[in-house]
Short mmCIF file of C-alpha atoms and ligand atoms in Angstrom, two decimals:
data_model
loop_
_atom_site.label_atom_id
_atom_site.label_comp_id
_atom_site.label_asym_id
_atom_site.label_seq_id
_atom_site.Cartn_x
_atom_site.Cartn_y
_atom_site.Cartn_z
CA MET B 275 -49.71 39.71 -35.48
CA LEU B 276 -46.92 42.03 -35.19
CA GLU B 277 -46.35 43.43 -32.09
CA LEU B 278 -45.21 47.13 -32.55
CA PRO B 279 -44.54 49.53 -30.41
CA LYS B 280 -45.12 53.62 -30.39
CA TYR B 281 -41.63 55.10 -29.97
CA VAL B 282 -38.19 53.86 -30.42
CA THR B 283 -35.45 55.14 -30.03
CA ILE B 284 -32.38 55.51 -32.62
CA LYS B 285 -28.71 55.78 -31.45
CA GLU B 286 -26.54 57.58 -33.77
CA VAL B 287 -23.31 55.83 -34.11
CA GLY B 288 -22.20 56.30 -37.62
CA PRO B 289 -19.61 59.35 -36.15
CA ARG B 290 -17.62 56.82 -34.19
CA ASP B 291 -18.62 53.60 -35.71
CA GLY B 292 -18.90 54.90 -39.29
CA LEU B 293 -16.12 56.99 -39.40
CA GLN B 294 -14.19 54.51 -37.71
CA ASN B 295 -13.48 52.91 -41.25
CA GLU B 296 -13.00 55.17 -43.72
CA PRO B 297 -10.26 55.29 -45.29
CA ASN B 298 -10.67 59.29 -47.19
CA GLU B 299 -9.93 61.02 -44.13
CA VAL B 300 -12.32 63.85 -42.64
CA LEU B 301 -10.84 66.69 -41.13
CA THR B 302 -12.00 67.26 -37.95
CA GLN B 303 -13.65 70.22 -38.81
CA ASP B 304 -16.37 68.28 -41.14
CA LYS B 305 -17.05 66.14 -38.64
CA ILE B 306 -17.46 69.08 -35.98
CA ALA B 307 -19.82 70.26 -39.09
CA TRP B 308 -21.29 67.27 -39.72
CA ILE B 309 -22.25 65.89 -35.37
CA ASN B 310 -24.13 69.78 -35.65
CA LYS B 311 -26.50 69.29 -38.16
CA LEU B 312 -27.04 65.43 -36.58
CA SER B 313 -27.74 67.34 -33.71
CA GLU B 314 -30.55 69.70 -35.51
CA ALA B 315 -32.13 66.67 -36.65
CA GLY B 316 -33.54 65.01 -33.59
CA TYR B 317 -31.63 62.19 -31.97
CA PRO B 318 -31.53 61.67 -28.33
CA TYR B 319 -27.88 60.24 -28.23
CA ILE B 320 -24.89 60.72 -30.66
CA GLU B 321 -21.46 58.57 -30.31
CA PHE B 322 -19.17 61.02 -31.16
CA SER B 323 -15.61 59.45 -31.05
CA SER B 324 -14.32 57.36 -29.53
CA PHE B 325 -11.02 56.94 -26.69
CA VAL B 326 -8.54 54.02 -28.27
CA HIS B 327 -5.10 53.57 -29.53
CA PRO B 328 -4.67 56.47 -32.51
CA LYS B 329 -2.33 53.53 -34.26
CA TRP B 330 -4.82 51.09 -34.37
CA ILE B 331 -7.46 53.37 -35.50
CA PRO B 332 -5.92 56.40 -36.29
CA GLN B 333 -9.56 58.09 -38.06
CA LEU B 334 -10.86 58.96 -34.52
CA LYS B 335 -7.29 60.22 -32.84
CA ASP B 336 -9.00 63.55 -32.11
CA ALA B 337 -11.35 62.80 -30.36
CA LYS B 338 -10.78 65.71 -27.99
CA GLU B 339 -10.82 68.33 -30.64
CA VAL B 340 -14.50 67.09 -32.22
CA ALA B 341 -15.66 66.85 -28.44
CA ALA B 342 -14.74 70.61 -27.20
CA SER B 343 -15.57 71.98 -30.09
CA ILE B 344 -19.25 70.52 -31.02
CA GLU B 345 -22.16 72.80 -30.26
CA ARG B 346 -23.64 70.86 -27.70
CA LYS B 347 -27.99 70.10 -27.39
CA PRO B 348 -29.65 69.80 -24.47
CA GLY B 349 -31.33 66.79 -24.06
CA ILE B 350 -28.75 65.33 -26.65
CA THR B 351 -26.63 62.48 -24.74
CA TYR B 352 -22.85 62.28 -26.62
CA ALA B 353 -21.46 59.86 -25.65
CA ALA B 354 -18.05 58.65 -26.97
CA LEU B 355 -16.43 54.45 -27.13
CA VAL B 356 -13.45 53.77 -24.30
CA PRO B 357 -11.83 50.87 -23.69
CA ASN B 358 -9.68 51.28 -21.21
CA MET B 359 -8.56 53.72 -18.62
CA LYS B 360 -6.70 54.94 -20.65
CA GLY B 361 -9.35 55.73 -23.22
CA LEU B 362 -11.41 56.89 -20.05
CA GLU B 363 -8.85 59.20 -18.50
CA GLY B 364 -9.13 61.03 -22.23
CA ALA B 365 -12.67 61.05 -22.34
CA LEU B 366 -13.73 62.64 -18.75
CA GLU B 367 -10.95 65.82 -19.69
CA THR B 368 -13.52 66.22 -22.67
CA ASN B 369 -17.27 66.09 -20.49
CA VAL B 370 -18.69 63.52 -22.39
CA ASP B 371 -21.95 62.32 -21.33
CA GLU B 372 -21.78 58.14 -21.38
CA VAL B 373 -18.73 56.41 -22.33
CA SER B 374 -19.42 53.33 -23.91
CA VAL B 375 -16.93 49.81 -23.00
CA PHE B 376 -16.89 47.14 -25.60
CA MET B 377 -15.54 43.51 -25.75
CA SER B 378 -16.90 40.78 -28.46
CA ALA B 379 -18.18 37.24 -27.58
CA SER B 380 -15.70 35.22 -29.13
CA ASP B 381 -12.42 35.53 -27.87
CA THR B 382 -10.68 35.50 -31.78
CA HIS B 383 -12.01 38.62 -31.97
CA ASN B 384 -11.77 40.09 -28.56
CA LYS B 385 -8.18 39.92 -28.93
CA LYS B 386 -8.04 41.25 -32.43
CA ASN B 387 -10.10 43.75 -31.71
CA ILE B 388 -8.71 45.68 -28.06
CA ASN B 389 -5.88 42.46 -28.08
CA LYS B 390 -6.98 40.74 -24.58
CA THR B 391 -8.77 36.99 -23.75
CA ILE B 392 -12.43 37.64 -22.85
CA GLU B 393 -10.77 36.71 -18.93
CA GLU B 394 -8.45 38.77 -18.89
CA THR B 395 -10.67 41.82 -20.51
CA TYR B 396 -13.82 42.03 -17.46
CA PRO B 397 -10.71 43.25 -14.77
CA VAL B 398 -10.39 45.68 -17.09
CA LEU B 399 -13.67 47.10 -18.26
CA ARG B 400 -15.06 46.88 -14.80
CA GLU B 401 -12.53 49.07 -13.66
CA VAL B 402 -13.35 51.56 -16.41
CA VAL B 403 -17.21 51.27 -15.23
CA ASN B 404 -16.62 52.19 -11.58
CA GLU B 405 -14.42 55.16 -12.21
CA ALA B 406 -16.97 56.01 -14.77
CA LYS B 407 -19.29 55.72 -12.18
CA GLN B 408 -17.72 57.76 -9.67
CA ALA B 409 -17.07 60.57 -12.65
CA GLY B 410 -20.84 60.66 -12.76
CA LYS B 411 -21.25 59.24 -15.77
CA SER B 412 -23.64 56.47 -17.26
CA VAL B 413 -22.29 53.69 -18.85
CA ARG B 414 -23.15 51.72 -21.90
CA GLY B 415 -21.96 47.96 -22.74
CA TYR B 416 -21.30 46.36 -26.15
CA LEU B 417 -21.20 42.89 -26.99
CA SER B 418 -19.57 42.39 -30.65
CA THR B 419 -19.55 39.02 -32.64
CA VAL B 420 -23.17 37.53 -30.86
CA PHE B 421 -24.19 36.22 -34.36
CA GLY B 422 -21.68 35.16 -35.98
CA CYS B 423 -17.03 35.98 -35.26
CA PRO B 424 -16.05 36.22 -38.33
CA TYR B 425 -12.97 34.30 -36.89
CA GLU B 426 -14.83 31.18 -34.59
CA GLY B 427 -17.89 31.54 -37.16
CA LYS B 428 -21.18 30.82 -35.18
CA ILE B 429 -21.56 31.81 -31.65
CA PRO B 430 -23.22 29.59 -28.47
CA VAL B 431 -26.31 31.45 -27.36
CA ASP B 432 -24.52 30.60 -23.57
CA GLN B 433 -21.32 32.19 -24.48
CA VAL B 434 -23.52 35.44 -25.63
CA ILE B 435 -25.24 35.12 -21.99
CA LYS B 436 -22.54 34.74 -19.84
CA VAL B 437 -20.15 37.50 -20.51
CA SER B 438 -23.73 39.80 -21.15
CA LYS B 439 -24.67 38.71 -18.02
CA HIS B 440 -20.40 39.86 -16.75
CA LEU B 441 -21.02 43.06 -18.09
CA LEU B 442 -24.54 43.74 -16.60
CA ASP B 443 -23.07 42.57 -13.80
CA MET B 444 -20.17 45.22 -13.68
CA GLY B 445 -23.31 47.82 -14.01
CA ILE B 446 -23.62 49.12 -17.47
CA ASP B 447 -27.16 50.70 -17.90
CA GLU B 448 -27.46 49.58 -21.49
CA LEU B 449 -26.14 46.63 -22.76
CA SER B 450 -25.81 47.14 -27.04
CA LEU B 451 -25.81 43.80 -28.59
CA GLY B 452 -23.16 43.70 -31.98
CA ASP B 453 -24.35 41.94 -34.80
CA THR B 454 -20.36 43.13 -35.73
CA ILE B 455 -19.85 41.29 -39.47
CA GLY B 456 -23.48 41.61 -40.67
CA VAL B 457 -24.25 37.92 -40.63
CA ALA B 458 -27.30 37.98 -38.26
CA ASN B 459 -30.71 37.02 -40.32
CA PRO B 460 -34.61 37.31 -39.08
CA LYS B 461 -35.43 33.88 -37.93
CA GLN B 462 -31.66 33.19 -35.91
CA VAL B 463 -32.32 36.60 -34.17
CA ASP B 464 -35.88 35.08 -33.30
CA ASP B 465 -34.67 32.22 -32.20
CA VAL B 466 -31.57 34.10 -29.66
CA LEU B 467 -33.81 36.89 -28.55
CA GLU B 468 -36.06 34.02 -27.56
CA ILE B 469 -33.14 33.04 -25.28
CA LEU B 470 -32.17 36.04 -24.03
CA LYS B 471 -35.34 37.37 -23.13
CA LYS B 472 -35.58 34.43 -20.60
CA GLU B 473 -32.39 35.09 -19.66
CA LEU B 474 -31.93 39.05 -19.50
CA SER B 475 -34.08 42.85 -19.31
CA PHE B 476 -35.05 43.61 -22.72
CA ASP B 477 -35.91 47.15 -20.73
CA ASP B 478 -31.72 47.61 -20.74
CA ILE B 479 -31.13 46.01 -24.25
CA ALA B 480 -30.33 47.41 -27.30
CA MET B 481 -29.45 46.10 -31.42
CA HIS B 482 -26.73 46.81 -33.30
CA PHE B 483 -26.83 45.47 -36.00
CA HIS B 484 -24.88 45.77 -39.38
CA ASN B 485 -26.05 45.42 -42.95
CA THR B 486 -23.08 43.54 -44.64
CA ARG B 487 -25.94 41.09 -46.41
CA GLY B 488 -29.20 43.26 -46.72
CA MET B 489 -30.48 41.62 -43.66
CA ALA B 490 -30.28 44.51 -41.11
CA LEU B 491 -33.26 46.06 -41.10
CA ALA B 492 -35.74 42.42 -41.12
CA ASN B 493 -33.55 42.23 -38.34
CA VAL B 494 -34.62 45.11 -36.52
CA LEU B 495 -38.74 44.15 -37.82
CA VAL B 496 -37.80 40.95 -35.59
CA SER B 497 -36.11 42.39 -32.54
CA LEU B 498 -38.73 45.15 -33.02
CA ASN B 499 -41.70 42.04 -32.20
CA HIS B 500 -39.92 41.14 -28.96
CA GLY B 501 -40.42 44.03 -27.84
CA ILE B 502 -36.67 45.62 -28.08
CA THR B 503 -37.63 49.47 -28.51
CA THR B 504 -33.72 50.99 -28.99
CA PHE B 505 -31.60 50.99 -32.27
CA ASP B 506 -28.12 51.88 -33.00
CA GLY B 507 -27.62 53.56 -36.26
CA SER B 508 -25.59 54.88 -39.20
CA LEU B 509 -26.25 57.77 -40.91
CA GLY B 510 -25.75 56.62 -44.89
CA GLY B 511 -25.17 53.50 -43.95
CA LEU B 512 -21.63 54.19 -43.04
CA GLY B 513 -19.79 51.78 -41.00
CA GLY B 514 -17.71 48.37 -40.44
CA CYS B 515 -15.78 46.79 -37.76
CA PRO B 516 -11.78 47.91 -39.13
CA TYR B 517 -11.08 44.03 -36.62
CA ALA B 518 -13.64 42.05 -38.78
CA LYS B 519 -13.26 41.51 -42.28
CA GLY B 520 -15.78 42.42 -44.83
CA ALA B 521 -17.88 43.64 -42.00
CA SER B 522 -19.67 46.93 -44.15
CA GLY B 523 -22.00 49.38 -43.12
CA ASN B 524 -23.67 50.03 -39.78
CA LEU B 525 -27.78 49.27 -40.63
CA ALA B 526 -28.23 52.81 -41.76
CA THR B 527 -30.66 55.16 -39.47
CA ASP B 528 -32.08 56.87 -43.12
CA ASP B 529 -33.22 53.95 -43.42
CA LEU B 530 -34.05 52.82 -40.37
CA VAL B 531 -36.83 56.31 -39.65
CA HIS B 532 -38.10 55.97 -43.05
CA MET B 533 -39.35 52.07 -42.62
CA LEU B 534 -40.83 53.35 -38.42
CA HIS B 535 -42.55 56.58 -39.53
CA GLN B 536 -43.83 54.83 -43.19
CA MET B 537 -44.93 52.23 -39.93
CA ASN B 538 -46.66 55.62 -37.44
CA ILE B 539 -43.61 55.02 -35.90
CA GLU B 540 -42.12 58.02 -33.67
CA THR B 541 -38.71 58.77 -33.58
CA GLY B 542 -38.80 61.82 -32.85
CA LEU B 543 -36.34 62.63 -36.04
CA ASP B 544 -36.81 64.06 -38.65
CA GLU B 545 -36.35 63.48 -41.76
CA ALA B 546 -35.19 66.15 -43.80
CA LYS B 547 -32.49 66.99 -41.53
CA LEU B 548 -31.40 63.52 -41.36
CA GLU B 549 -31.01 63.90 -45.13
CA GLU B 550 -29.14 67.55 -45.41
CA ALA B 551 -26.57 66.38 -42.66
CA ALA B 552 -26.59 62.36 -45.02
CA VAL B 553 -25.57 65.04 -48.13
CA PHE B 554 -23.21 66.82 -46.10
CA ILE B 555 -21.23 64.32 -45.00
CA GLN B 556 -21.24 62.47 -48.72
CA SER B 557 -19.87 65.95 -49.57
CA LYS B 558 -17.39 65.41 -47.18
CA LEU B 559 -15.94 61.53 -48.41
CA GLU B 560 -16.59 62.20 -51.47
CA LYS B 561 -18.38 58.64 -52.38
CA LEU B 562 -22.23 57.60 -52.78
CA LEU B 563 -23.32 56.65 -49.12
CA PRO B 564 -24.90 52.92 -49.18
CA SER B 565 -28.47 53.67 -48.12
CA HIS B 566 -31.17 53.05 -49.67
CA GLN B 567 -32.40 56.35 -49.16
CA MET B 568 -29.29 58.46 -50.20
CA GLN B 569 -29.73 55.65 -52.98
CA VAL B 570 -33.17 56.79 -54.07
CA LEU B 571 -31.67 60.98 -53.22
CA ASN B 572 -28.69 60.25 -55.81
CA LYS B 573 -30.28 59.26 -58.35
CA GLY B 574 -33.02 62.22 -58.36
CA GLY B 575 -35.25 60.58 -56.02
CA GLY B 576 -36.82 62.27 -52.90
CA VAL B 577 -37.63 61.08 -49.13
CA SER B 578 -40.98 60.67 -49.52
CA ASP B 579 -41.49 59.23 -53.29
CA VAL B 580 -43.56 56.23 -53.24
P1 LIG R 363 -2.94 47.13 -26.32
O1 LIG R 363 -1.50 47.44 -27.28
O2 LIG R 363 -2.87 46.18 -25.86
O3 LIG R 363 -2.53 48.74 -25.37
O4 LIG R 363 -3.85 48.00 -27.00
P2 LIG R 363 -1.45 48.94 -23.89
O5 LIG R 363 -2.25 49.00 -22.78
O6 LIG R 363 -0.36 47.50 -23.81
O7 LIG R 363 -0.26 49.83 -23.83
C1 LIG R 363 0.70 49.81 -24.84
C2 LIG R 363 0.18 51.39 -25.55
O8 LIG R 363 -1.37 51.95 -25.89
C3 LIG R 363 1.03 52.28 -24.60
O9 LIG R 363 1.35 53.27 -24.77
C4 LIG R 363 -1.11 52.80 -23.47
O10 LIG R 363 -0.19 54.03 -23.21
C5 LIG R 363 -1.16 52.95 -25.71
P3 LIG R 363 3.45 53.80 -24.78
O11 LIG R 363 3.38 53.41 -22.92
O12 LIG R 363 3.85 52.38 -25.72
O13 LIG R 363 3.60 54.84 -25.43
N1 LIG R 363 -2.52 53.05 -25.30
C6 LIG R 363 -3.94 53.67 -25.47
N2 LIG R 363 -3.33 54.89 -26.32
C7 LIG R 363 -4.26 55.69 -26.30
N3 LIG R 363 -5.61 55.14 -26.14
C8 LIG R 363 -5.82 54.22 -25.45
C9 LIG R 363 -4.02 53.71 -24.72
N4 LIG R 363 -4.80 52.63 -24.32
C10 LIG R 363 -3.56 52.21 -24.00
N5 LIG R 363 -7.81 54.18 -24.58
C11 LIG R 363 -5.81 49.80 -26.77
C12 LIG R 363 -5.31 48.19 -26.71
C13 LIG R 363 -7.33 48.97 -26.14
C14 LIG R 363 -5.73 50.63 -26.81
C15 LIG R 363 -6.16 48.42 -28.48
O14 LIG R 363 -6.70 47.54 -28.82
C16 LIG R 363 -7.14 49.47 -28.92
O15 LIG R 363 -7.05 50.76 -29.93
N6 LIG R 363 -7.93 48.96 -29.87
C17 LIG R 363 -9.19 49.99 -30.64
C18 LIG R 363 -9.73 48.58 -31.45
C19 LIG R 363 -11.21 49.78 -32.00
O16 LIG R 363 -11.35 50.82 -31.78
N7 LIG R 363 -12.16 48.66 -33.19
C20 LIG R 363 -13.28 49.72 -33.70
C21 LIG R 363 -14.46 49.89 -31.76
S1 LIG R 363 -15.44 48.13 -31.86
C22 LIG R 363 -16.48 47.93 -32.63
O17 LIG R 363 -16.51 48.73 -33.94
C23 LIG R 363 -17.80 47.14 -32.58
C24 LIG R 363 -19.06 47.59 -32.34
O18 LIG R 363 -19.20 48.43 -32.86
C25 LIG R 363 -20.25 46.99 -31.94
C26 LIG R 363 -20.62 46.19 -33.21
O19 LIG R 363 -20.32 46.65 -34.04
O20 LIG R 363 -19.95 44.83 -32.73
C27 LIG R 363 -18.66 48.67 -30.32
MG1 LIG R 364 -20.36 48.38 -35.16
#
């Protein structure tokens, strides 16, 4: 028998994780308009951009302008990714609500993504977490390549536990476990969570799935059954990781919301408003979005077709 929660928290990472991997440029004004539409859809949390090096991620070089012009809706946490102190300084100039630090469970991906080994990354992130807390901000941590690394293959669970504990020990408020390249399968998620739940409190754990091989929703179901109730999603299934070859879109928020609502699990999100926001960004990207919901819509179907 499945153990399902009554309510699931969905954190929208599309404006960051989605757009960071799009080859087509999205105008700053369109990003702002899109985030404003997302704010109307009922999210508790929107990751609006990242303060990383513009040479590494040119798509998000306008993070400051975006932050300055979005209409902040009370009750929504507006967050941004920061890799180091320089990123934090930029983020703090924008009055961000929360910052997210990030690193990988595998050394090679960590190096390709943020140009440091795992050991070199700890002190950098520790300082960021301390300074962000001093500035009164909450801090999220992402751990990438939890279920597999494009360079190193499967990652031992002990390594995941070790790096997770380092991050939690820094004082982060939540840890999001990333299947960065979408290789996790439901049995693997079940096995890994079974081990992790003996080591970490799941109250502070979120899951961040990518849907490269179509297993993200199945992985959500397994995670729900383990008592995890916070998931990251990217509207329309946009996304990927530029430093993880082959990574495709994130778990699509619209597909996740639809599945949960069909199972009578509340999310606080309005499916019609999500559709409106997805249609908007699809028109700006000039490509069809990959989520199942958008495929149905693009073929003339409706969100509630059964
Ligand atoms: P680096 O070259 O090692 O940086 O890059 P550095 O500290 O040696 O500094 C070199 C120059 O960069 C200096 O400028 C710094 O000021 C500047 P110079 O003095 O030469 O003129 N610099 C910066 N500029 C702007 N913003 C900054 C910044 N830091 C230094 N924050 C760095 C290191 C981390 C900056 C670089 O590797 C980087 O920007 N990486 C970002 C990679 C990224 O954004 N990846 C995608 C996000 S992670 C992800 O998608 C996974 C996730 O979704 C979870 C999952 O799916 O698993 C979160
Ligand atoms: Mg990601």
